[in-house]
Amino acid sequence: MKRRRHDFDLAQLLPVVVATTFAAVLTLLLTLGIQRASQLQSASSALQLASELRSLPQYFGTELTLVQRGLESRTFIGEPLADIAAAREGFDKALERIDTDLIGAGLGGTVEIQRVRGALDAAWARFSPLLVAVDSHKGTPYSDTLSGSRLNSTGRALKSDVDAALAAQDESMRDVGGALKDLATGLQDAVGDRGGSLRSFLMIGAAVSGLLLALMLYFALRSRRAADDARRAERQVADILGTVREGLFLLDRNLSLGHVYSASLTRILHTEQVRDTSFEDLLRPLVPAKTLATAMKFVNLLWKEKVHEDLIDTVNPLNQIEVQFAKSGGGTDSRHLSFAFKRVKNAGGQGEHLLGIVTDVTDRVQISRELEQSKAENQAQLDLVMQLLQVPGAQLQSFVRDSDMALRKCNAILKQPGREESELRSKLNGVFREVHTIKGEAGAMALTAIASRVHQLEESLVALRDRARIDGNDFIPIVVKLDELMSYLGGVGQFADRLSEVQPKGDTMKSVVPPLLANQMLAADTPSLEQVLAKVVKETASAHGKRVALQCRGLEAIPAPYRKAARDITIHMARNAVVHGIETPDNRASASKSETAAVRVSFDDAGAEGYVLTVEDDGQGLPYERILDAALRKGLVSPADAARMERPAVYGLIFRAGFSTAETVTEHAGRGVGLDAVSQTVRDLGGSIGIATSDGKFTRFRMKLPQAVSQAGAAHVA
Amino acid sequence: MNAARQHRLLIVDDSNIMRRKIERSQDIPQVEIVGLAGNGLEALALHEQTRPTLVTMDLTMPEMDGIECVEQLVGRDPDIRILVISALADKATAIEALEKGASGFLCKPFTERQVNDALVKLIEN
């Protein structure tokens, strides 16, 4: 990442660096060129001056001669004298200009030129005063007499100076001319030299410009290619982000989403509000507040250098979340999403972004759930078969028959007329009692697979019963579930039939079931009530950590019409006694009671008064206050009634539908249906129930049954 | 990785079986096991004596739990690398330990290979 960025910086900087360098070189070259040109100009000017001055010595000779002749012929000599003065001053000025030009041409310090220039000055210095002497003469040189014009003293002095100048002229002018020639030669060299170097600079400048142009063209091409690459890469990234099925996004340090994310993200999250949104805002509508807080903490962990990202995958709270999306047509759609996060680091190891990946894993989750469910179903079926094999065939058939009957009764109850709330509740309680009875039977035969299935139906009934208001439509799912249960139990019935086909053949049983089971099956077709109760008490006690001894008396003498009812009643009451009545061994010990409790079930023939079925335990007695509290809580009695109620009336509450003091609902007890079912059965049989209890000592239920079975009871027994 | 450099490992878990399992699982040549602690207080005491560079840390322990122990160990030695090894009952607790300065999390039950892979990652991080 860093390498790429580095390249990018260089590619951007290189043309600038090159252009700047070249521009500096060009500026330098131009400056030098201008300097050379200016020097060249000065040198040329000096050369021109020097060349012009070379004609002056001859000019001075001519003018001096004119003055000499004029003096001889006594003619006017003012003009040549003025010309000499002007030429001499011109020479002086020209020398000054040459000096200026020499400095301008950079030759001020050149030894050769200085020498030549010195020679010129020396020669001129020798000759110039002679000229000054001549041209400084003022006044008329002649005196006019009658004998003609004669040189006066001025004229004589002038003539002498002119003669002297002319005498020195040849030599001096040769010196001056020679020095000028040397100077001109030196200057010519300098001009050639300056011109040459100017040409060189210009040529180098032209070359540098050409090179710069070429480089600029190269950079322009390269940058265009880079731009093309960038555009292509951008298109490819867009293609990837538009095609990929996962929701991809980047989070910055503030945990905000950037502008780059895959198209699937909005589809998976069902929102268009993604760009520049904080991750927290994105999640908020999807997960509970607690998960949101944990998720934000988790994501922040990824910024911690010390935390190894591979080693925190398992604590990702967003690894699999179930979210609800509102459907366009109303209702919600439940989806499973999986979020994963990866650090995006540069070459320096600095985390710049987090890459977020969100996937819709609903299908995967459903498949795995279905797998688990089918595994559980297989296991349940296996359990069921194993449990069925342990129940004697005839007993199993009897259970299936009874259950079928109970379910038919449920259907009959549900078909009864009546749509008032109270009527519906009464129907619900009726169905409840039947279902609860089936569960109890199944539990008594240790058919836990069936019992737990019936338990589920019971749960639905409880949920319905606990609702503030119910109407007829609420029963539809119950009817469906009853049908399901019926067909399930039908399957159990078929199995029981097949089992019974095998069972009577005696020895052949051993070939299909383990010998132990076969023996058990053959031992007793239908176990006695005492055996069933023993099993119920034993299992319930062990499930609740209690120690109980069951004592039975006279149960074998129960007349046939009462056997089924007595069975239902005693199973319920014995189980209730163990769960609610009996204390734990610790509590019994601290109350100085035997750790093993007693549950007694007896059946007596009271002659003309009928029969008496008694279920008694030596447990803690009926908890008067808890019963009253529970009844108040459930609205079975009003606070005003509660204050007035006598103890027996309070105890009577436990037979009311929907009453239960158990804190938790288990398969064993605590539905608050057992005793009301018992009470209903006893009433159906035309009997009555009496309660005797003493705190910390015992509870006894005595059910009086008439000698002759009543009509209603007959239906129950059938 | 300099083979001569020894990483000093302290194993902290209240279960004897777990300590043994981690001890037996660990077979990285550069790692030397310098101590086994049964709770946070023991771990702090052993840290004084053995100066470990690596720690495997259970979360639920008597006396002093893993989270407090992580905090204290990191307070003493900011460079110490701690791998939390715990049953994942509550992700928030595991995240808290990581916030306090642990570097990674391994879920119980684990395989020998998982322990080694996690420790190698911690060493190389």
Short mmCIF file of C-alpha atoms in Angstrom, two decimals, chain A residues 213-451:
data_model
loop_
_atom_site.label_atom_id
_atom_site.label_comp_id
_atom_site.label_asym_id
_atom_site.label_seq_id
_atom_site.Cartn_x
_atom_site.Cartn_y
_atom_site.Cartn_z
CA LEU A 213 9.65 19.60 -24.48
CA ALA A 214 10.35 15.92 -25.01
CA LEU A 215 10.16 15.20 -21.29
CA MET A 216 6.95 17.13 -20.96
CA LEU A 217 5.47 15.12 -23.78
CA TYR A 218 6.63 11.92 -22.06
CA PHE A 219 5.13 12.96 -18.74
CA ALA A 220 1.90 13.99 -20.39
CA LEU A 221 1.68 10.59 -22.07
CA ARG A 222 2.55 8.80 -18.89
CA SER A 223 0.04 10.74 -16.83
CA ARG A 224 -2.60 10.03 -19.41
CA ARG A 225 -1.78 6.35 -19.26
CA ALA A 226 -1.89 6.50 -15.46
CA ALA A 227 -5.24 8.26 -15.66
CA ASP A 228 -6.46 5.54 -18.02
CA ASP A 229 -5.22 2.86 -15.63
CA ALA A 230 -6.89 4.62 -12.74
CA ARG A 231 -10.15 4.87 -14.63
CA ARG A 232 -9.93 1.21 -15.62
CA ALA A 233 -9.16 0.21 -12.03
CA GLU A 234 -12.05 2.33 -10.83
CA ARG A 235 -14.36 0.63 -13.32
CA GLN A 236 -13.13 -2.79 -12.21
CA VAL A 237 -13.65 -1.92 -8.54
CA ALA A 238 -17.13 -0.69 -9.41
CA ASP A 239 -17.78 -3.96 -11.28
CA ILE A 240 -16.63 -6.00 -8.30
CA LEU A 241 -18.65 -3.95 -5.82
CA GLY A 242 -21.68 -4.14 -8.07
CA THR A 243 -21.46 -7.90 -8.52
CA VAL A 244 -20.24 -9.36 -5.23
CA ARG A 245 -22.97 -10.98 -3.14
CA GLU A 246 -21.50 -9.95 0.20
CA GLY A 247 -22.10 -6.51 1.61
CA LEU A 248 -18.65 -4.92 1.64
CA PHE A 249 -17.88 -1.62 3.30
CA LEU A 250 -15.01 0.30 4.86
CA LEU A 251 -15.11 1.83 8.31
CA ASP A 252 -12.85 4.72 9.22
CA ARG A 253 -11.48 5.54 12.66
CA ASN A 254 -14.79 7.16 13.61
CA LEU A 255 -16.55 3.94 12.59
CA SER A 256 -18.29 5.71 9.74
CA LEU A 257 -18.94 4.11 6.39
CA GLY A 258 -17.21 5.72 3.44
CA HIS A 259 -18.48 6.22 -0.10
CA VAL A 260 -17.25 2.88 -1.34
CA TYR A 261 -19.43 -0.13 -0.58
CA SER A 262 -20.88 -3.02 -2.52
CA ALA A 263 -24.33 -2.81 -4.04
CA SER A 264 -25.36 -5.88 -2.04
CA LEU A 265 -24.92 -3.97 1.21
CA THR A 266 -28.08 -1.93 0.74
CA ARG A 267 -29.97 -5.04 -0.36
CA ILE A 268 -28.82 -7.11 2.62
CA LEU A 269 -29.46 -4.34 5.14
CA HIS A 270 -32.71 -3.21 3.49
CA THR A 271 -31.68 0.45 3.61
CA GLU A 272 -30.40 3.07 1.23
CA GLN A 273 -29.02 5.17 4.10
CA VAL A 274 -25.50 3.80 4.00
CA ARG A 275 -23.15 6.46 2.68
CA ASP A 276 -21.42 8.46 5.43
CA THR A 277 -23.58 6.74 8.03
CA SER A 278 -22.06 5.70 11.32
CA PHE A 279 -21.90 1.95 11.80
CA GLU A 280 -23.76 2.31 15.07
CA ASP A 281 -26.69 4.05 13.35
CA LEU A 282 -26.67 1.34 10.71
CA LEU A 283 -26.90 -1.42 13.31
CA ARG A 284 -29.29 0.28 15.71
CA PRO A 285 -32.53 -0.75 13.99
CA LEU A 286 -31.27 -4.32 13.57
CA VAL A 287 -30.12 -5.48 16.99
CA PRO A 288 -31.09 -5.05 20.65
CA ALA A 289 -29.34 -2.24 22.55
CA LYS A 290 -27.19 -4.67 24.51
CA THR A 291 -25.92 -6.42 21.41
CA LEU A 292 -25.31 -3.02 19.82
CA ALA A 293 -23.16 -1.91 22.76
CA THR A 294 -21.18 -5.16 22.73
CA ALA A 295 -20.77 -4.99 18.97
CA MET A 296 -19.38 -1.46 19.09
CA LYS A 297 -16.92 -2.53 21.80
CA PHE A 298 -15.89 -5.46 19.66
CA VAL A 299 -15.31 -3.35 16.55
CA ASN A 300 -13.27 -0.89 18.58
CA LEU A 301 -11.05 -3.78 19.72
CA LEU A 302 -9.87 -4.09 16.12
CA TRP A 303 -8.15 -0.70 16.41
CA LYS A 304 -6.11 -1.96 19.33
CA GLU A 305 -2.69 -2.93 18.06
CA LYS A 306 -2.27 -5.44 20.84
CA VAL A 307 -5.33 -7.45 19.95
CA HIS A 308 -4.78 -10.17 17.34
CA GLU A 309 -7.66 -10.02 14.88
CA ASP A 310 -7.59 -13.76 14.14
CA LEU A 311 -7.89 -14.51 17.84
CA ILE A 312 -11.08 -12.60 18.48
CA ASP A 313 -13.28 -14.04 15.74
CA THR A 314 -15.15 -16.17 18.23
CA VAL A 315 -16.23 -13.23 20.37
CA ASN A 316 -17.73 -11.31 17.47
CA PRO A 317 -21.29 -10.66 18.69
CA LEU A 318 -22.38 -10.03 15.10
CA ASN A 319 -21.06 -13.36 13.89
CA GLN A 320 -24.64 -14.51 13.49
CA ILE A 321 -27.59 -12.30 14.31
CA GLU A 322 -31.25 -12.67 13.60
CA VAL A 323 -32.84 -9.48 12.31
CA GLN A 324 -36.38 -8.52 11.38
CA PHE A 325 -37.11 -6.45 8.31
CA ALA A 326 -40.50 -4.94 7.65
CA LYS A 327 -42.04 -6.47 4.54
CA SER A 328 -43.57 -4.19 1.94
CA GLY A 329 -46.89 -5.98 2.25
CA GLY A 330 -46.90 -5.71 6.07
CA GLY A 331 -45.45 -8.09 8.62
CA THR A 332 -41.78 -8.83 9.10
CA ASP A 333 -39.21 -10.97 7.40
CA SER A 334 -36.72 -12.70 9.64
CA ARG A 335 -33.19 -12.98 8.26
CA HIS A 336 -29.88 -14.17 9.66
CA LEU A 337 -26.90 -11.93 9.00
CA SER A 338 -23.24 -12.54 9.64
CA PHE A 339 -20.79 -9.64 10.02
CA ALA A 340 -17.04 -10.12 9.78
CA PHE A 341 -14.32 -7.49 10.09
CA LYS A 342 -10.75 -7.30 8.83
CA ARG A 343 -8.10 -4.69 9.46
CA VAL A 344 -6.91 -2.85 6.38
CA LYS A 345 -3.29 -1.94 7.02
CA ASN A 346 -0.73 0.00 5.07
CA ALA A 347 2.85 -1.24 4.61
CA GLY A 348 3.87 0.55 7.78
CA GLY A 349 1.46 -1.64 9.70
CA GLN A 350 -0.83 1.27 10.47
CA GLY A 351 -4.52 0.45 10.45
CA GLU A 352 -6.35 2.94 8.27
CA HIS A 353 -9.69 1.24 7.78
CA LEU A 354 -11.69 -1.78 8.77
CA LEU A 355 -13.17 -3.86 6.00
CA GLY A 356 -16.64 -4.98 6.96
CA ILE A 357 -18.23 -7.98 5.28
CA VAL A 358 -21.88 -8.76 5.86
CA THR A 359 -23.49 -11.90 4.49
CA ASP A 360 -27.07 -13.09 4.54
CA VAL A 361 -26.72 -16.58 6.01
CA THR A 362 -30.42 -17.28 6.41
CA ASP A 363 -30.37 -20.31 4.11
CA ARG A 364 -27.34 -21.78 5.84
CA VAL A 365 -28.87 -21.26 9.27
CA GLN A 366 -32.16 -22.76 8.17
CA ILE A 367 -30.49 -25.81 6.69
CA SER A 368 -28.46 -26.36 9.82
CA ARG A 369 -31.58 -25.91 11.95
CA GLU A 370 -33.51 -28.35 9.83
CA LEU A 371 -30.64 -30.78 10.14
CA GLU A 372 -30.65 -30.38 13.90
CA GLN A 373 -34.41 -30.70 14.00
CA SER A 374 -34.40 -33.81 11.90
CA LYS A 375 -31.62 -35.20 14.09
CA ALA A 376 -33.70 -34.42 17.16
CA GLU A 377 -36.75 -36.00 15.56
CA ASN A 378 -34.80 -39.11 14.70
CA GLN A 379 -33.53 -39.25 18.23
CA ALA A 380 -37.03 -38.71 19.58
CA GLN A 381 -38.32 -41.52 17.39
CA LEU A 382 -35.56 -43.78 18.52
CA ASP A 383 -36.28 -42.84 22.14
CA LEU A 384 -39.96 -43.46 21.55
CA VAL A 385 -39.34 -46.88 20.06
CA MET A 386 -37.04 -47.81 22.93
CA GLN A 387 -39.61 -46.57 25.44
CA LEU A 388 -42.47 -48.34 23.65
CA LEU A 389 -40.51 -51.58 23.70
CA GLN A 390 -40.30 -51.34 27.45
CA VAL A 391 -44.07 -51.05 27.92
CA PRO A 392 -46.06 -54.26 27.84
CA GLY A 393 -48.10 -54.45 24.66
CA ALA A 394 -51.54 -54.65 26.24
CA GLN A 395 -50.80 -51.69 28.48
CA LEU A 396 -49.56 -49.75 25.49
CA GLN A 397 -52.70 -50.57 23.52
CA SER A 398 -54.80 -49.55 26.47
CA PHE A 399 -52.90 -46.23 26.67
CA VAL A 400 -53.36 -45.61 22.98
CA ARG A 401 -57.08 -46.39 23.26
CA ASP A 402 -57.53 -44.13 26.27
CA SER A 403 -55.55 -41.31 24.67
CA ASP A 404 -57.54 -41.59 21.46
CA MET A 405 -60.71 -41.46 23.48
CA ALA A 406 -59.48 -38.41 25.39
CA LEU A 407 -58.57 -36.62 22.18
CA ARG A 408 -61.97 -37.42 20.68
CA LYS A 409 -63.50 -36.03 23.84
CA CYS A 410 -61.42 -32.87 23.31
CA ASN A 411 -62.83 -32.56 19.81
CA ALA A 412 -66.33 -33.12 21.15
CA ILE A 413 -65.79 -30.42 23.77
CA LEU A 414 -64.55 -28.00 21.14
CA LYS A 415 -67.53 -28.68 18.90
CA GLN A 416 -70.00 -27.86 21.67
CA PRO A 417 -71.96 -24.66 21.07
CA GLY A 418 -71.01 -21.51 22.94
CA ARG A 419 -68.91 -18.55 21.93
CA GLU A 420 -69.08 -16.51 25.12
CA GLU A 421 -65.82 -15.88 26.92
CA SER A 422 -66.88 -17.98 29.91
CA GLU A 423 -68.01 -20.84 27.64
CA LEU A 424 -64.75 -20.74 25.74
CA ARG A 425 -62.80 -20.82 28.99
CA SER A 426 -64.81 -23.75 30.18
CA LYS A 427 -64.07 -25.59 26.90
CA LEU A 428 -60.40 -24.72 27.27
CA ASN A 429 -60.32 -26.14 30.79
CA GLY A 430 -62.05 -29.30 29.59
CA VAL A 431 -59.50 -29.85 26.83
CA PHE A 432 -56.79 -29.04 29.34
CA ARG A 433 -57.87 -31.74 31.75
CA GLU A 434 -57.97 -34.37 29.02
CA VAL A 435 -54.56 -33.41 27.64
CA HIS A 436 -53.08 -33.31 31.10
CA THR A 437 -54.45 -36.77 31.79
CA ILE A 438 -52.80 -38.14 28.64
CA LYS A 439 -49.53 -36.60 29.75
CA GLY A 440 -49.89 -38.12 33.18
CA GLU A 441 -50.57 -41.57 31.71
CA ALA A 442 -47.60 -41.29 29.38
CA GLY A 443 -45.42 -40.17 32.26
CA ALA A 444 -46.64 -43.05 34.41
CA MET A 445 -45.53 -45.53 31.73
CA ALA A 446 -42.18 -43.71 31.39
CA LEU A 447 -43.08 -42.80 27.80
CA THR A 448 -41.24 -39.49 28.18
CA ALA A 449 -41.01 -38.97 24.42
CA ILE A 450 -44.81 -38.93 24.25
CA ALA A 451 -45.16 -37.01 27.50
#
